[in-house]
mmCIF file of C-alpha atoms in Angstrom:
data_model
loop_
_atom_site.group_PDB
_atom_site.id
_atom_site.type_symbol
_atom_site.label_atom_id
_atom_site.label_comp_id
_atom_site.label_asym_id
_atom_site.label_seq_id
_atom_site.Cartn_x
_atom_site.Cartn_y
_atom_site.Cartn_z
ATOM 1 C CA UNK A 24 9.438 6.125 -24.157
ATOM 2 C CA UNK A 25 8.349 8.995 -22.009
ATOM 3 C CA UNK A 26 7.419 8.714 -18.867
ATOM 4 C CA UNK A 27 4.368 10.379 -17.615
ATOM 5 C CA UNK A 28 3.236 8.753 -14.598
ATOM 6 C CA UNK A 29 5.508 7.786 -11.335
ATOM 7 C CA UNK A 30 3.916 5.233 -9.181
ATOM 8 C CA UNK A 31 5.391 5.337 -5.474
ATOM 9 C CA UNK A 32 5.191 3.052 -2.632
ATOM 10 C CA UNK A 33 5.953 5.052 0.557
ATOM 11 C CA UNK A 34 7.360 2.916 3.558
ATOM 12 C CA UNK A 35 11.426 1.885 2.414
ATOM 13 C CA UNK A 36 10.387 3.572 -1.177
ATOM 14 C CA UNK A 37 9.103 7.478 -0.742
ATOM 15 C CA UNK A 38 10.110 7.736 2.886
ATOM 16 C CA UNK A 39 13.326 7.233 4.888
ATOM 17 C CA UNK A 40 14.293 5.001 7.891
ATOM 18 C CA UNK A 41 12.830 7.910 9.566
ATOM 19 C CA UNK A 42 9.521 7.526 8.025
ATOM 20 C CA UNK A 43 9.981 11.172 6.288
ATOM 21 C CA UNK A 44 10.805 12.132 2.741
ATOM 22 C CA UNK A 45 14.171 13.515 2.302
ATOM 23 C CA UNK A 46 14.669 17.352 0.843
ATOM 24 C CA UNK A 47 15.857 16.313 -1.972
ATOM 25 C CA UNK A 48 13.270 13.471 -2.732
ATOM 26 C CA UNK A 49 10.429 15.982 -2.366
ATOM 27 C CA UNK A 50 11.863 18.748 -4.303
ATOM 28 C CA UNK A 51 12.675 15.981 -7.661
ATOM 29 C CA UNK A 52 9.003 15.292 -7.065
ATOM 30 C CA UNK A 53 7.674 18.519 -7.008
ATOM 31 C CA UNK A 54 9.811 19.514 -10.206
ATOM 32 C CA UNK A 55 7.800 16.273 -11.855
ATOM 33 C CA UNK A 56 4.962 17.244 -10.984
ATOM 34 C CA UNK A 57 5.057 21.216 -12.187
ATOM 35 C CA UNK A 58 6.341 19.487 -15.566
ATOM 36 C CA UNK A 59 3.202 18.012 -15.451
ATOM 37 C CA UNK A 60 3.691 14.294 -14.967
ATOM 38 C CA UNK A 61 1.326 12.120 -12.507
ATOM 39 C CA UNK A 62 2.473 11.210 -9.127
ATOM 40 C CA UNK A 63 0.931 8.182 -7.181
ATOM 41 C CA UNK A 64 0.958 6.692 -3.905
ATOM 42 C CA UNK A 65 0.485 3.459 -3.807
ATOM 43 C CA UNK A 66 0.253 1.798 -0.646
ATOM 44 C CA UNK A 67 -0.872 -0.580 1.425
ATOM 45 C CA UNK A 68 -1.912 2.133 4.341
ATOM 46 C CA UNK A 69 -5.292 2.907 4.885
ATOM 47 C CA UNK A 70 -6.480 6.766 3.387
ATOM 48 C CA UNK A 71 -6.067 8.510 6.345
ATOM 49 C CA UNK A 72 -2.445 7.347 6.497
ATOM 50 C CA UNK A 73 -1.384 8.372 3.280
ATOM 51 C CA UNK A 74 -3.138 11.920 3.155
ATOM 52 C CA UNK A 75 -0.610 14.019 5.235
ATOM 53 C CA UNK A 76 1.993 13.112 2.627
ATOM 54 C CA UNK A 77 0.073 13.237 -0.276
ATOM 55 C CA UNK A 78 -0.423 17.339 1.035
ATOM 56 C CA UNK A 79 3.144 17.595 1.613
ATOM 57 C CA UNK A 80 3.491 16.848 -2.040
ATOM 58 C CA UNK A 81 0.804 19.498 -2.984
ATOM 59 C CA UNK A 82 -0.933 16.406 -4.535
ATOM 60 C CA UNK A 83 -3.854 18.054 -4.254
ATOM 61 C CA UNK A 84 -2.805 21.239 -5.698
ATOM 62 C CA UNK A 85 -1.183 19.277 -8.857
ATOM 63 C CA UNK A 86 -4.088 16.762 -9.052
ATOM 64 C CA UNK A 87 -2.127 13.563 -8.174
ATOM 65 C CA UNK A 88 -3.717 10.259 -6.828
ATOM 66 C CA UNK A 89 -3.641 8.042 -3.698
ATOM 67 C CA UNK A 90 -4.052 3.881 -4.087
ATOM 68 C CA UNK A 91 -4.461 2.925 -0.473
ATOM 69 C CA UNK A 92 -5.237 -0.170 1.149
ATOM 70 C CA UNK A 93 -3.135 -2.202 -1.475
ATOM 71 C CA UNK A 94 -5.653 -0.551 -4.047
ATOM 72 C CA UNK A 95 -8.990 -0.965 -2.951
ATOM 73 C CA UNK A 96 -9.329 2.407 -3.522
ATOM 74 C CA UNK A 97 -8.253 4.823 -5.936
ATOM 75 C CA UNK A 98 -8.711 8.520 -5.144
ATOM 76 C CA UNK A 99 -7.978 11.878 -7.177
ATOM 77 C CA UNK A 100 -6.213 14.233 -4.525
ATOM 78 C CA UNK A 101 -7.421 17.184 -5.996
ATOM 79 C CA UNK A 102 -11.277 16.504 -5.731
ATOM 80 C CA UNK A 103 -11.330 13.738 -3.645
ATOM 81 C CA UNK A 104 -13.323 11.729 -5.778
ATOM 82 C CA UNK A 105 -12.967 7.892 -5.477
ATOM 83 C CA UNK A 106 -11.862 6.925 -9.027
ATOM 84 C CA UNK A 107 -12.060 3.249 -8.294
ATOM 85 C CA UNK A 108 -13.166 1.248 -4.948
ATOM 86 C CA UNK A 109 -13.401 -2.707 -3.853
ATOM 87 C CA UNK A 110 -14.622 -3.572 -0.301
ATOM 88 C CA UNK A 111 -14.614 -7.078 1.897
ATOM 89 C CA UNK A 112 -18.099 -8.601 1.663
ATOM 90 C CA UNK A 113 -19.389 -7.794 5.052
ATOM 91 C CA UNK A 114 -20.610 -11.503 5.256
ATOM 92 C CA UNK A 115 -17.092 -12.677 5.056
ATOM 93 C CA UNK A 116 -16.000 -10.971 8.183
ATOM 94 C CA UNK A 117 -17.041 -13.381 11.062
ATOM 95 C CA UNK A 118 -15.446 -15.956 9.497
ATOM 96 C CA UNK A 119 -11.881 -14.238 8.515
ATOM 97 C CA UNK A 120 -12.236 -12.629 12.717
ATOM 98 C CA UNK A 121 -12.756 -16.236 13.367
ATOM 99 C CA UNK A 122 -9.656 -17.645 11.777
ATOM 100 C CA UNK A 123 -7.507 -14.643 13.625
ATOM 101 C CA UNK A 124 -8.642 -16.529 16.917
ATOM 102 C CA UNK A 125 -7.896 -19.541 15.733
ATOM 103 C CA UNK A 126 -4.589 -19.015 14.135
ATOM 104 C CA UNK A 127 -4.111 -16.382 17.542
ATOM 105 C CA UNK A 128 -2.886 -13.270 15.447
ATOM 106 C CA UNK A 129 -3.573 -10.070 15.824
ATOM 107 C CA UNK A 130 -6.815 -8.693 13.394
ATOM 108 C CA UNK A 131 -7.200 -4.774 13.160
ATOM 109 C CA UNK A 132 -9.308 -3.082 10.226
ATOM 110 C CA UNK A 133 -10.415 0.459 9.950
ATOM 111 C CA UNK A 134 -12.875 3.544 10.036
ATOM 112 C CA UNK A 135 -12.353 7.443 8.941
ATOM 113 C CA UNK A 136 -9.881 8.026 11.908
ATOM 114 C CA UNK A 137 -8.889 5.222 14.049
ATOM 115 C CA UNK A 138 -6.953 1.725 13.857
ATOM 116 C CA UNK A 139 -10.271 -0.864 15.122
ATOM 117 C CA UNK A 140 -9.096 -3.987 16.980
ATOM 118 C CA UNK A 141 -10.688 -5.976 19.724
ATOM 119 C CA UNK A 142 -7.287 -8.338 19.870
ATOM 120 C CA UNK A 143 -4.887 -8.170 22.490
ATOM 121 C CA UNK A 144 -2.652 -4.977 21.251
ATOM 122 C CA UNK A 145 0.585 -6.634 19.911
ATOM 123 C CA UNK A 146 3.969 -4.854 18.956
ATOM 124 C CA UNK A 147 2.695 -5.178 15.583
ATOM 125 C CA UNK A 148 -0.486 -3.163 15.979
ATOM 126 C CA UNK A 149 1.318 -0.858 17.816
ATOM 127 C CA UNK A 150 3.590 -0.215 14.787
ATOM 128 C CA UNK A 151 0.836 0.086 12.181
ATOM 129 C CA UNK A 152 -0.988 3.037 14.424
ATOM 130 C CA UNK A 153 2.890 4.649 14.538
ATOM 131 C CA UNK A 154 3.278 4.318 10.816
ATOM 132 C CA UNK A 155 -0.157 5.709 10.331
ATOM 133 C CA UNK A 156 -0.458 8.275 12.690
ATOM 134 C CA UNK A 157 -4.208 6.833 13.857
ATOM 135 C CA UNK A 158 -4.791 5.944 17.488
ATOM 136 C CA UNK A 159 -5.775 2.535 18.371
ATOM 137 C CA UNK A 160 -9.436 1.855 19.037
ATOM 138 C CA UNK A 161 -9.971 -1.248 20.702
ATOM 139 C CA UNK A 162 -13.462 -2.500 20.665
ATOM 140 C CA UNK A 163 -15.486 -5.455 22.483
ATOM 141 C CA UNK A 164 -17.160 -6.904 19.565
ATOM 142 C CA UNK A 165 -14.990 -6.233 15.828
ATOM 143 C CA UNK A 166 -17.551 -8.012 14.158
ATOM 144 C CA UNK A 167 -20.727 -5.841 15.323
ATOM 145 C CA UNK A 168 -18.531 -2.561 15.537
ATOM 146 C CA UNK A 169 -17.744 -2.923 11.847
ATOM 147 C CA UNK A 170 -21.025 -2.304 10.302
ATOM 148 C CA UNK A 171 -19.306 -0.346 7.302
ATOM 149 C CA UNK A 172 -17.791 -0.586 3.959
ATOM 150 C CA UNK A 173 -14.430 -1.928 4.509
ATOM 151 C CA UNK A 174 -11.014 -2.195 2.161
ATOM 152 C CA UNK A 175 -9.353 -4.348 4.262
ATOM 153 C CA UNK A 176 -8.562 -6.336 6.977
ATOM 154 C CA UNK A 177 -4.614 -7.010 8.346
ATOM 155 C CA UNK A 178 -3.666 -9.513 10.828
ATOM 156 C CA UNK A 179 -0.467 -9.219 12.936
ATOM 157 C CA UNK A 180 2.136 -11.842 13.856
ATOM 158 C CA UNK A 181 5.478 -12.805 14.346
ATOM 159 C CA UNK A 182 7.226 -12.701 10.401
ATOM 160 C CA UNK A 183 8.217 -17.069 10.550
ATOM 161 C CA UNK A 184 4.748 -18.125 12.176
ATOM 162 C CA UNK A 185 2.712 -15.453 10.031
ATOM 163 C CA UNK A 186 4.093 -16.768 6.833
ATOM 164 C CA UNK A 187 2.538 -20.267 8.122
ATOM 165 C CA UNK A 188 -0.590 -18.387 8.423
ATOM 166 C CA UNK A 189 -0.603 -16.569 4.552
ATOM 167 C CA UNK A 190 -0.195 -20.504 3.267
ATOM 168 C CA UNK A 191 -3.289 -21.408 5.651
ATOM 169 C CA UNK A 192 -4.931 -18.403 5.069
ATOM 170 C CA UNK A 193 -4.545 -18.796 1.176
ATOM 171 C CA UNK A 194 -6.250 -22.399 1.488
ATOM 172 C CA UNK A 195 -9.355 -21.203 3.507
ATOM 173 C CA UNK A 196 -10.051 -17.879 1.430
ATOM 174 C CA UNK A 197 -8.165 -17.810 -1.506
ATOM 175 C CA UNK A 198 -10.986 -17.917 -3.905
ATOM 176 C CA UNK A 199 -12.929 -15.341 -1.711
ATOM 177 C CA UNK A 200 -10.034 -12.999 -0.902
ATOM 178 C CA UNK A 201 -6.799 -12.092 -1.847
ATOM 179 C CA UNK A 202 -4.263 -12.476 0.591
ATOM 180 C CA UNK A 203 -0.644 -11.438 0.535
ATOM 181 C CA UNK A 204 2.399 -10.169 3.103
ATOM 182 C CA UNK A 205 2.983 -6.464 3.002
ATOM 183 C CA UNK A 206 5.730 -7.124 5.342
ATOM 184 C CA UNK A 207 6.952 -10.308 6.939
ATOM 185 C CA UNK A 208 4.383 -8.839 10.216
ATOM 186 C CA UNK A 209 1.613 -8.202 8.009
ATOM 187 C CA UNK A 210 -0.618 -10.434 6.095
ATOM 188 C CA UNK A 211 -3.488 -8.408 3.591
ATOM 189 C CA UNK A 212 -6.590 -9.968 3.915
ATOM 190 C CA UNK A 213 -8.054 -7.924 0.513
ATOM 191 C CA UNK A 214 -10.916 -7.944 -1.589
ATOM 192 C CA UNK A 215 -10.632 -10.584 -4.194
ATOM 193 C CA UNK A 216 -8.409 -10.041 -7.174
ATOM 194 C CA UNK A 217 -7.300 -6.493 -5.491
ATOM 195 C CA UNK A 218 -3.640 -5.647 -5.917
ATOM 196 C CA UNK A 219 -1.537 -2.462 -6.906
ATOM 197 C CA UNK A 220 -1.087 -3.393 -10.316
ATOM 198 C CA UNK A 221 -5.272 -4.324 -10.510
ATOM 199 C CA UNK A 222 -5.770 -0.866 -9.592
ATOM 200 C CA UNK A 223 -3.308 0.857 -11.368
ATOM 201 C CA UNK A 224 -5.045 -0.671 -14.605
ATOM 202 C CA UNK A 225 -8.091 0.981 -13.694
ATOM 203 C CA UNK A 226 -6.766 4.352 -12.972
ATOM 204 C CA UNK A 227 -4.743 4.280 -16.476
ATOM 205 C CA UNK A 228 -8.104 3.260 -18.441
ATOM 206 C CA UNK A 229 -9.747 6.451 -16.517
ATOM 207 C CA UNK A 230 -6.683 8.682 -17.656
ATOM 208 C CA UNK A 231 -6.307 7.093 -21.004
ATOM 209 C CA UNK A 232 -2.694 6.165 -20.787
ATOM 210 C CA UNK A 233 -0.618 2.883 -20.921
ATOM 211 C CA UNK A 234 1.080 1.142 -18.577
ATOM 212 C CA UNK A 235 4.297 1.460 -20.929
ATOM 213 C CA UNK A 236 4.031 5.488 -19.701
ATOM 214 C CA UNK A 237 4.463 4.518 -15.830
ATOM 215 C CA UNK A 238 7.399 4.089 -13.634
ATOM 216 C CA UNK A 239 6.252 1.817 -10.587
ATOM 217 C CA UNK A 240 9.071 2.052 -7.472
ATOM 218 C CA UNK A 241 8.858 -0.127 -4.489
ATOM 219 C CA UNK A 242 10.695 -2.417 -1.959
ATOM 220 C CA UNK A 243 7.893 -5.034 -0.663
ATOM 221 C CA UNK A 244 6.149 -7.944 -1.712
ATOM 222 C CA UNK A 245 2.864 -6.249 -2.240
ATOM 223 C CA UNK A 246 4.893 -4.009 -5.044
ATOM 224 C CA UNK A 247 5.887 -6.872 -6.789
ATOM 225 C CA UNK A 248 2.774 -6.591 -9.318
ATOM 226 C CA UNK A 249 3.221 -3.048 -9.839
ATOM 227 C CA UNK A 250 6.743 -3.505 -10.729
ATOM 228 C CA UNK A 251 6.258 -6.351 -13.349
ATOM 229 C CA UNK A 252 3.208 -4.337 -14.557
ATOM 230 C CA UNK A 253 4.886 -1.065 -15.361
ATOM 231 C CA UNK A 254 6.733 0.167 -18.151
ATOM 232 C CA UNK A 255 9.525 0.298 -16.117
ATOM 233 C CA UNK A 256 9.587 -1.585 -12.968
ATOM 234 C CA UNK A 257 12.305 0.270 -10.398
ATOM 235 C CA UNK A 258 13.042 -1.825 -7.346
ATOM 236 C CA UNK A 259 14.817 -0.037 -4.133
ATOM 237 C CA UNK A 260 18.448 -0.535 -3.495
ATOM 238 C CA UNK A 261 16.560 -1.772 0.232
ATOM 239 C CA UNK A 262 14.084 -3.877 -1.353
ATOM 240 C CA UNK A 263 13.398 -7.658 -1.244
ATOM 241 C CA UNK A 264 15.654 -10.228 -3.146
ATOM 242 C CA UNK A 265 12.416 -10.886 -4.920
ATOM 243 C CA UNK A 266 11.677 -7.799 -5.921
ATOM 244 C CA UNK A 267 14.810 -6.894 -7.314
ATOM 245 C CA UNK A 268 15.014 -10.110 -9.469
ATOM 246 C CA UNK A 269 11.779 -9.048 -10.519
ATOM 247 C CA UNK A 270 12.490 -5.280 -11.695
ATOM 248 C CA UNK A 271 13.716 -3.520 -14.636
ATOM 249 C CA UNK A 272 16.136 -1.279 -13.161
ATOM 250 C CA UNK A 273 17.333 -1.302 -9.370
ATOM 251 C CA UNK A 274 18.046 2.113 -7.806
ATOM 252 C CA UNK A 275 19.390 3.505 -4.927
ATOM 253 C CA UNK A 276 18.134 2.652 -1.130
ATOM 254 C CA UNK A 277 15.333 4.326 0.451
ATOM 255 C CA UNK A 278 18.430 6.136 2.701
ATOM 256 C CA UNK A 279 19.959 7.194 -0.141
ATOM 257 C CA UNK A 280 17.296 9.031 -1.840
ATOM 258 C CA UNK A 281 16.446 6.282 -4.544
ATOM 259 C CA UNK A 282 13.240 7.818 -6.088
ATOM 260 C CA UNK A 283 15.096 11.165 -6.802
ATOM 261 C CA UNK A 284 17.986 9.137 -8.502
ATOM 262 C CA UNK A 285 14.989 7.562 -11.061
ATOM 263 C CA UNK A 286 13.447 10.676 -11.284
ATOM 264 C CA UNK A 287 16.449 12.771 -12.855
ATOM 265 C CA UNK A 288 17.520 9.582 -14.829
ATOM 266 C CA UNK A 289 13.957 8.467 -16.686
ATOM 267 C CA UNK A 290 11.929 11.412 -16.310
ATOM 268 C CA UNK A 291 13.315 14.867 -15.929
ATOM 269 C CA UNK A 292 15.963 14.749 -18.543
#
């Protein structure tokens, strides 16, 4: 089978400890992408977040494509058009800002530039607008403030107590939202049915290709669909027991430029 799309998740899959991609990461996906295979970033950041790295890979000179918020929307770097998009009904959002209080977890969602919150800023919230590179924008009233379209909601918490949470959270929403860790301090609250490999589906129908042509790569729970949905599922030598008993092939860690390893052993040979 050749492989003509590579599906990336970037924190512990594209990037480093460090939070940057290695030299020889980025030049294996360059050299993909002038052979003229797909790249995709699939993540659960918000837009904003993923777009500096999406440029550093001349995504947008090579026409690749950015899933962000966990895949509630699809968009083609190249013309910035939104291939495929899911929002939170609006209605829903008193009552999911409601169970934040109750539950006392941090709640942040977003706009175009900024990280919106009117919790009490935790370590956790702090480390999302660090990952992201988006201040913090903390507001009186989240529910009136957001009077937009948006992808997705994320509350914050310590990882034991906030997988108590998911399980209550899950029981209260689940057949109104999905909801899902991204990393033991973050819980998704998403649009219903909205997950990597969801959106992935849609972006193949639009490019006319089958998931048997896709290499998905990733370390975290919210890659685990993506990995059992591609052709080849790649977990990172860093990645969650789970994940690994759930992929095809396991490479190399994050550290230890993993992608690059797949990349010169399923695609460029």
């Amino acid at each position: 089978m050749a492989y003509e799309m590579l599906v990336l998740d970037i924190d512990g899959t594209l990037t480093n400890s460090k939070k940057e991609i290695s030299k020889k990461t980025k030049e294996a996906i360059l050299n993909t992408q002038a052979r003229g295979h797909h790249i995709v970033l699939a993540s659960g950041r918000p837009t904003p977040g993923i777009m500096p790295l999406a440029k550093e890979l001349l995504m947008d000179q090579f026409g690749g494509f950015v899933l962000s918020f966990n895949g509630a929307k699809v968009i083609n770097c190249n013309n910035n058009e939104v291939i495929f998009q899911k929002v939170i009904p609006l209605e829903l959002l008193p009552e999911i800002y409601q169970a934040a209080i109750e539950e006392k977890v941090g709640i942040i969602s977003y706009d175009d530039t900024s990280i919106i919150t009117a919790s009490e800023i935790d370590e956790y919230i702090e480390k999302e607008s660090k990952i992201n590179h988006m201040p913090i924008k903390a507001v009186d009233d989240f529910i009136a403030y957001i009077n937009y379209p948006i992808n997705k909601c994320l509350m914050t918490g310590e990882p034991k107590y906030l997988a108590k949470v998911e399980k209550r959270m899950k029981l209260r929403f689940g057949d109104k939202l999905s909801i899902y860790r991204s990393e033991p301090f973050f819980l998704e609250i998403m649009p219903l049915h909205i997950d990597k490999a969801h959106s992935l589906e849609k972006l193949l129908d639009t490019l006319h290709m089958s998931r048997e042509q896709m290499i998905s790569c990733g370390d975290g729970y919210n890659d685990l669909t993506m990995i059992q949905y591609a052709g080849k599922g790649v977990a990172m030598g860093n990645a969650q027991k789970e994940i690994q008993e759930a992929a095809d092939y396991i490479t190399y860690s994050n550290d230890e430029d993993g992608v690059a390893h797949v990349i010169d052993k399923f695609i460029l040979v």
